[in-house]
């Protein structure tokens, strides 16, 4: 919402203060003076005209004064309580901007005017005027409260729908996420795609990326790699790191576009600089294998580390390999175990196998056949061939009681099954 109400009326001659009695004319004169429209800017005199209009309860003047007091504009000293007073007078007349600004001020915990009950009331009044921004704000406020009061989930969703139907871009995107993830609503990929596409068409970068992703995967819409690339390009141009990475891959391998490895690497590098862990990991792989880029273990280490610290399992696994081999870092089985365990806990099959092997052999960690069998079983359940062989070997060393305990642990986690014995 605009912080300052603009008017096209021009004043060739500034009236004498008090010569106008119509509050609308007083307000126009105030704005002309404050903004210097067809006259020399004079905030002090403009403010006096503004106060005259406000004294007659003219809502736009009340709103403008409320804004000045809220932010301390020019010679108006910040006073939150005066801001509340002016906003409220206009809000009671149904002035939408005043209702919205008043709610925002009252809901701001850092101010002495903080009053969540009144803030909620005025936000609801603005939302009832069919304002998309107010409806979205109310939906998000209720969504936050729904974490402790589930009964608010439905009204939150209903306000979000209203905002989205009013073309509010952020609401369209959030609705897409909710339908995609089944958050507070039954999962519906087609609905998710529809809402993402609406937000994407309004220029929302995250929605453009998701629209491209759904086209690529054929989720909620017919698979169309060409359209996926088009949406990735739109999002990538806005700096969306995920789209830059996906688009980079397309150029790298000539999928849906003419192959251009230089452009592909550049896009992946840009994505990595923006902190995308998948891009950081792929660049790390390039630097450890020498593919597309020269070998540079030190750079690879820092890229892997950045992604690993953001809990990206593949980066954690690759980092563990660097410590195991001493590539770009001092060899350390203990550090290797540290990172491979993190990846294993995120269900990374190779990491689970590697952790199981470490535990079975007591490398970098105390030997523990029960733990080894556990992690090897999880990897085996994902079809990791070496893990299947190793698991069977370790299982032969366990007692019947240990095997029963292990089965209970795995079944309770519902992540794997052991072979019948």
XYZ file of C-alpha atoms in Angstrom:
421
model
C 0.000 0.000 0.000
C 1.233 3.439 -0.895
C 2.838 5.358 1.939
C 1.791 8.653 0.393
C -1.458 9.395 -1.369
C -0.759 11.041 -4.719
C -3.072 13.546 -6.398
C -3.130 14.979 -9.884
C -4.681 18.286 -8.840
C -2.367 21.232 -9.464
C -2.386 24.495 -7.581
C -1.119 27.471 -9.555
C -1.669 29.747 -6.580
C -1.472 28.660 -2.956
C -4.553 29.795 -0.991
C -4.166 31.603 2.296
C -4.266 29.310 5.290
C -7.836 28.866 6.473
C -9.413 30.309 3.308
C -10.657 26.883 2.252
C -13.395 25.163 4.232
C -13.898 21.968 2.241
C -11.655 19.266 3.800
C -11.020 17.645 0.408
C -9.698 20.971 -0.945
C -7.659 21.498 2.232
C -6.125 18.069 1.767
C -5.279 18.718 -1.907
C -3.630 21.990 -0.958
C -1.653 20.231 1.777
C -0.339 17.591 -0.620
C 0.517 20.208 -3.271
C 2.614 22.117 -0.739
C 4.244 19.045 0.783
C 5.156 17.629 -2.625
C 5.851 20.954 -4.314
C 3.299 20.488 -7.089
C 3.183 23.692 -9.196
C 4.442 25.589 -6.182
C 7.500 25.736 -3.939
C 7.565 22.806 -1.517
C 6.623 23.966 1.964
C 6.191 21.083 4.389
C 5.377 23.316 7.386
C 2.480 25.097 5.699
C 1.333 21.896 4.039
C 1.241 20.214 7.441
C -0.998 22.986 8.778
C -3.438 22.468 5.890
C -3.302 18.737 6.548
C -4.219 19.280 10.191
C -7.129 21.494 9.154
C -8.506 18.701 6.968
C -7.883 16.152 9.713
C -9.720 18.340 12.215
C -12.783 17.862 10.018
C -12.204 14.092 10.201
C -11.248 13.827 6.513
C -10.035 10.194 6.323
C -7.176 10.679 3.865
C -5.786 13.512 5.957
C -6.104 11.456 9.120
C -4.290 8.605 7.397
C -1.492 10.865 6.176
C -0.942 12.340 9.638
C -0.962 8.851 11.116
C 1.756 7.867 8.663
C 3.861 10.932 9.499
C 3.629 10.260 13.231
C 4.344 6.552 12.806
C 7.595 7.147 10.942
C 8.610 10.604 12.125
C 8.546 12.411 8.766
C 10.365 15.747 8.410
C 9.423 18.043 11.296
C 6.837 15.603 12.672
C 8.356 13.791 15.629
C 7.613 10.085 15.834
C 4.765 9.337 18.223
C 3.207 5.883 17.949
C 0.200 6.742 20.102
C -0.667 9.783 17.972
C -0.256 7.594 14.897
C -2.704 5.080 16.380
C -5.152 7.874 17.175
C -5.165 9.326 13.654
C -5.242 5.921 11.941
C -8.098 4.775 14.151
C -10.256 7.830 13.383
C -9.904 7.129 9.669
C -10.210 3.353 10.133
C -13.582 3.783 11.856
C -14.756 5.533 8.687
C -13.805 2.440 6.681
C -10.565 3.881 5.265
C -8.774 0.776 4.040
C -5.164 2.011 4.168
C -5.697 3.259 7.717
C -7.151 -0.060 8.833
C -4.205 -1.912 7.339
C -1.500 0.412 8.686
C -3.174 0.532 12.084
C -3.247 -3.255 12.293
C 0.417 -3.487 11.289
C 1.414 -0.934 13.925
C -0.617 -2.580 16.693
C 0.778 -6.010 15.832
C 4.396 -4.817 15.946
C 5.809 -6.103 19.247
C 8.723 -3.662 19.241
C 6.486 -0.596 19.677
C 4.856 0.746 22.862
C 1.535 0.751 21.001
C 1.581 -3.066 20.692
C -1.955 -4.415 21.055
C -2.419 -7.774 19.283
C -6.139 -8.044 19.978
C -6.898 -4.657 18.405
C -4.343 -5.299 15.686
C -6.115 -8.496 14.698
C -9.480 -6.717 14.736
C -8.396 -3.990 12.328
C -6.593 -6.434 10.045
C -9.811 -8.426 9.811
C -11.752 -5.246 8.956
C -9.325 -4.498 6.117
C -9.545 -8.089 4.897
C -13.337 -7.878 4.854
C -12.994 -5.015 2.371
C -11.716 -7.643 -0.086
C -8.155 -6.322 -0.013
C -5.730 -9.051 -1.128
C -2.774 -7.799 0.916
C -4.852 -7.629 4.103
C -6.373 -11.048 3.416
C -2.904 -12.526 2.886
C -1.583 -10.928 6.086
C -4.567 -12.219 8.046
C -4.116 -15.707 6.594
C -0.437 -15.750 7.598
C -1.245 -14.468 11.094
C -3.871 -17.186 11.573
C -1.517 -19.787 10.105
C 1.048 -18.898 12.757
C -1.561 -19.103 15.508
C -2.809 -22.433 14.129
C 0.415 -24.075 15.318
C -0.976 -23.886 18.845
C -4.678 -23.739 17.926
C -5.506 -26.146 15.048
C -9.046 -24.765 14.806
C -7.555 -21.726 13.057
C -6.175 -23.801 10.161
C -9.408 -23.669 8.163
C -10.055 -19.912 8.500
C -6.405 -19.271 7.645
C -6.755 -21.333 4.470
C -10.053 -19.630 3.561
C -8.485 -16.151 3.790
C -5.540 -17.363 1.740
C -7.935 -18.589 -0.962
C -9.698 -15.195 -0.969
C -6.393 -13.355 -1.325
C -5.254 -15.641 -4.135
C -8.577 -15.244 -5.928
C -7.967 -11.491 -5.721
C -4.714 -12.034 -7.599
C -2.359 -11.671 -4.640
C 0.876 -13.167 -5.942
C 2.299 -14.297 -2.612
C -0.961 -16.042 -1.727
C -0.997 -17.861 -5.043
C 2.499 -19.159 -4.375
C 1.756 -20.213 -0.778
C -1.381 -22.020 -1.949
C 0.739 -23.895 -4.467
C 3.079 -24.991 -1.690
C 0.203 -26.102 0.535
C -1.396 -28.202 -2.200
C 1.975 -29.632 -3.180
C 2.903 -30.662 0.355
C -0.595 -31.462 1.624
C -0.245 -28.827 4.324
C -3.655 -28.226 5.910
C -5.298 -29.540 2.760
C -5.354 -32.777 0.774
C -2.377 -33.067 -1.571
C -3.440 -32.048 -5.082
C -0.658 -31.662 -7.643
C -2.932 -30.204 -10.289
C -4.118 -27.479 -7.910
C -0.516 -26.884 -6.855
C 0.534 -26.444 -10.469
C -2.397 -24.117 -11.226
C -1.557 -21.787 -8.334
C 2.174 -21.860 -9.016
C 1.501 -20.961 -12.630
C -0.722 -18.021 -11.648
C 2.015 -16.635 -9.379
C 4.641 -17.396 -12.028
C 2.714 -15.407 -14.624
C 2.836 -12.462 -12.211
C 6.626 -12.732 -12.080
C 7.174 -14.654 -8.847
C 10.620 -16.267 -9.250
C 10.058 -19.148 -6.823
C 6.740 -19.955 -8.505
C 8.410 -19.830 -11.929
C 11.004 -22.325 -10.707
C 8.338 -24.649 -9.287
C 6.287 -24.362 -12.480
C 9.353 -25.381 -14.472
C 10.055 -28.250 -12.096
C 6.505 -29.581 -12.374
C 6.658 -29.374 -16.171
C 9.966 -31.250 -16.130
C 8.685 -33.979 -13.824
C 5.177 -34.129 -15.282
C 3.694 -33.512 -11.848
C 0.185 -32.035 -11.911
C 0.606 -31.261 -15.604
C 1.716 -33.056 -18.755
C 5.487 -33.398 -18.974
C 6.995 -30.752 -21.252
C 10.737 -30.197 -21.089
C 10.572 -27.216 -23.454
C 8.163 -25.342 -21.189
C 10.208 -26.387 -18.152
C 13.281 -24.749 -19.684
C 11.297 -21.580 -20.482
C 10.149 -21.207 -16.886
C 13.628 -22.010 -15.555
C 14.998 -19.243 -17.757
C 12.495 -16.710 -16.418
C 13.287 -17.635 -12.811
C 17.044 -17.803 -13.434
C 16.998 -14.278 -14.862
C 15.561 -13.126 -11.527
C 18.393 -14.820 -9.634
C 16.492 -17.909 -8.449
C 19.358 -20.241 -7.526
C 17.446 -23.502 -7.961
C 16.394 -22.504 -11.474
C 19.945 -21.471 -12.316
C 21.193 -24.887 -11.217
C 18.526 -26.829 -13.119
C 18.992 -24.714 -16.219
C 22.754 -25.108 -15.950
C 22.312 -28.878 -15.965
C 20.158 -28.653 -19.065
C 22.874 -26.730 -20.923
C 25.602 -28.963 -19.548
C 24.078 -32.125 -20.969
C 21.995 -30.714 -23.839
C 18.661 -31.687 -22.308
C 15.814 -29.636 -23.807
C 18.309 -27.078 -25.139
C 21.326 -27.110 -27.417
C 24.314 -28.299 -25.381
C 26.516 -25.474 -24.184
C 28.902 -26.639 -21.459
C 30.383 -23.163 -20.939
C 26.970 -21.648 -20.269
C 26.007 -24.645 -18.150
C 29.057 -24.325 -15.905
C 28.558 -20.560 -15.605
C 24.956 -20.994 -14.474
C 25.940 -23.650 -11.939
C 28.725 -21.398 -10.631
C 26.251 -18.523 -10.279
C 23.845 -20.786 -8.415
C 26.645 -21.993 -6.133
C 27.619 -18.411 -5.297
C 24.020 -17.826 -4.234
C 24.360 -20.714 -1.780
C 22.536 -23.470 -3.632
C 23.907 -26.697 -2.065
C 23.220 -28.882 -5.104
C 25.206 -26.483 -7.285
C 28.013 -26.283 -4.732
C 28.200 -30.066 -4.629
C 28.212 -30.460 -8.403
C 30.997 -27.883 -8.719
C 32.896 -29.752 -6.034
C 32.505 -32.941 -8.066
C 33.843 -31.171 -11.156
C 36.870 -29.965 -9.226
C 37.673 -33.390 -7.767
C 37.248 -35.249 -11.068
C 38.585 -32.600 -13.420
C 35.460 -32.762 -15.599
C 34.628 -29.390 -17.203
C 37.005 -27.697 -14.723
C 40.571 -28.407 -13.651
C 41.243 -30.359 -10.465
C 41.341 -28.157 -7.363
C 40.800 -30.072 -4.122
C 40.990 -26.987 -1.930
C 38.177 -25.216 -3.787
C 36.200 -28.451 -3.859
C 36.582 -28.804 -0.088
C 35.189 -25.332 0.581
C 32.277 -25.922 -1.795
C 31.441 -29.253 -0.174
C 31.767 -27.721 3.274
C 29.332 -24.904 2.454
C 26.735 -27.377 1.214
C 27.411 -29.881 4.018
C 26.840 -27.227 6.667
C 23.440 -26.629 5.031
C 22.660 -30.322 5.657
C 23.006 -31.434 2.033
C 23.649 -35.202 2.312
C 25.626 -35.705 -0.898
C 28.038 -32.914 0.075
C 28.446 -34.459 3.521
C 29.244 -37.793 1.900
C 31.761 -36.267 -0.516
C 33.365 -34.368 2.347
C 33.790 -37.614 4.268
C 35.566 -39.113 1.239
C 37.956 -36.158 1.106
C 38.907 -36.695 4.755
C 39.256 -40.444 4.161
C 41.611 -39.876 1.217
C 43.319 -36.718 2.460
C 42.332 -34.775 -0.649
C 42.708 -31.042 -0.043
C 42.616 -31.707 3.708
C 44.659 -33.610 6.243
C 43.557 -37.252 6.311
C 41.276 -37.943 9.269
C 39.102 -41.005 9.675
C 37.436 -39.341 12.655
C 36.357 -36.345 10.546
C 35.333 -38.720 7.784
C 33.086 -40.580 10.224
C 31.659 -37.271 11.463
C 30.441 -36.256 7.999
C 29.449 -39.684 6.733
C 27.245 -40.157 9.800
C 25.405 -36.935 9.050
C 24.758 -38.078 5.489
C 23.697 -41.524 6.683
C 21.186 -39.988 9.075
C 19.598 -38.299 6.040
C 19.092 -41.730 4.428
C 22.023 -41.476 1.996
C 22.519 -45.122 0.980
C 26.261 -44.971 0.203
C 26.882 -43.075 3.438
C 24.947 -45.688 5.402
C 27.065 -48.393 3.826
C 30.278 -46.447 4.532
C 29.299 -45.770 8.138
C 28.458 -49.439 8.601
C 31.869 -50.398 7.237
C 33.621 -47.967 9.590
C 31.727 -49.376 12.556
C 32.338 -52.978 11.536
C 36.077 -52.414 11.260
C 36.537 -49.869 14.042
C 38.024 -47.235 11.714
C 37.685 -43.678 12.971
C 35.164 -44.878 15.516
C 34.914 -47.587 18.150
C 34.059 -50.986 16.662
C 30.378 -51.799 17.139
C 28.887 -54.707 15.205
C 25.322 -53.972 16.289
C 25.553 -50.398 14.981
C 27.337 -51.621 11.867
C 24.560 -54.128 11.146
C 21.953 -51.415 11.656
C 23.445 -48.993 9.123
C 24.327 -51.737 6.657
C 20.730 -52.984 6.841
C 19.388 -49.531 6.040
C 21.710 -49.273 3.030
C 20.834 -52.803 1.921
C 17.124 -51.977 2.050
C 17.844 -49.267 -0.524
C 19.430 -51.842 -2.812
C 23.088 -51.048 -2.095
C 24.745 -54.295 -3.254
C 27.940 -54.050 -1.241
C 25.874 -53.301 1.850
C 23.842 -56.486 1.375
C 26.989 -58.606 1.344
C 28.541 -56.769 4.294
C 25.333 -56.898 6.305
C 25.084 -60.654 5.907
C 28.708 -61.061 7.011
C 28.226 -58.909 10.102
C 24.900 -60.585 10.972
C 26.685 -63.940 11.206
C 28.729 -62.521 14.088
C 25.688 -61.452 16.120
C 23.799 -63.536 18.665
C 20.153 -64.387 18.233
C 19.270 -61.921 20.972
C 21.226 -59.152 19.248
C 19.495 -59.887 15.942
C 16.060 -59.690 17.588
C 16.977 -56.374 19.205
C 18.222 -55.082 15.868
C 15.016 -56.092 14.104
C 12.935 -54.254 16.694
C 15.035 -51.122 16.275
C 14.741 -51.165 12.496
C 11.039 -51.971 12.491
C 10.328 -49.171 14.977
C 11.972 -46.729 12.584
C 10.081 -48.222 9.610
C 13.099 -47.614 7.450
C 14.258 -51.095 6.533
C 13.664 -54.785 6.927
C 16.102 -57.553 7.733
C 16.127 -60.821 5.865
C 14.259 -63.689 7.460
C 16.475 -65.914 9.585
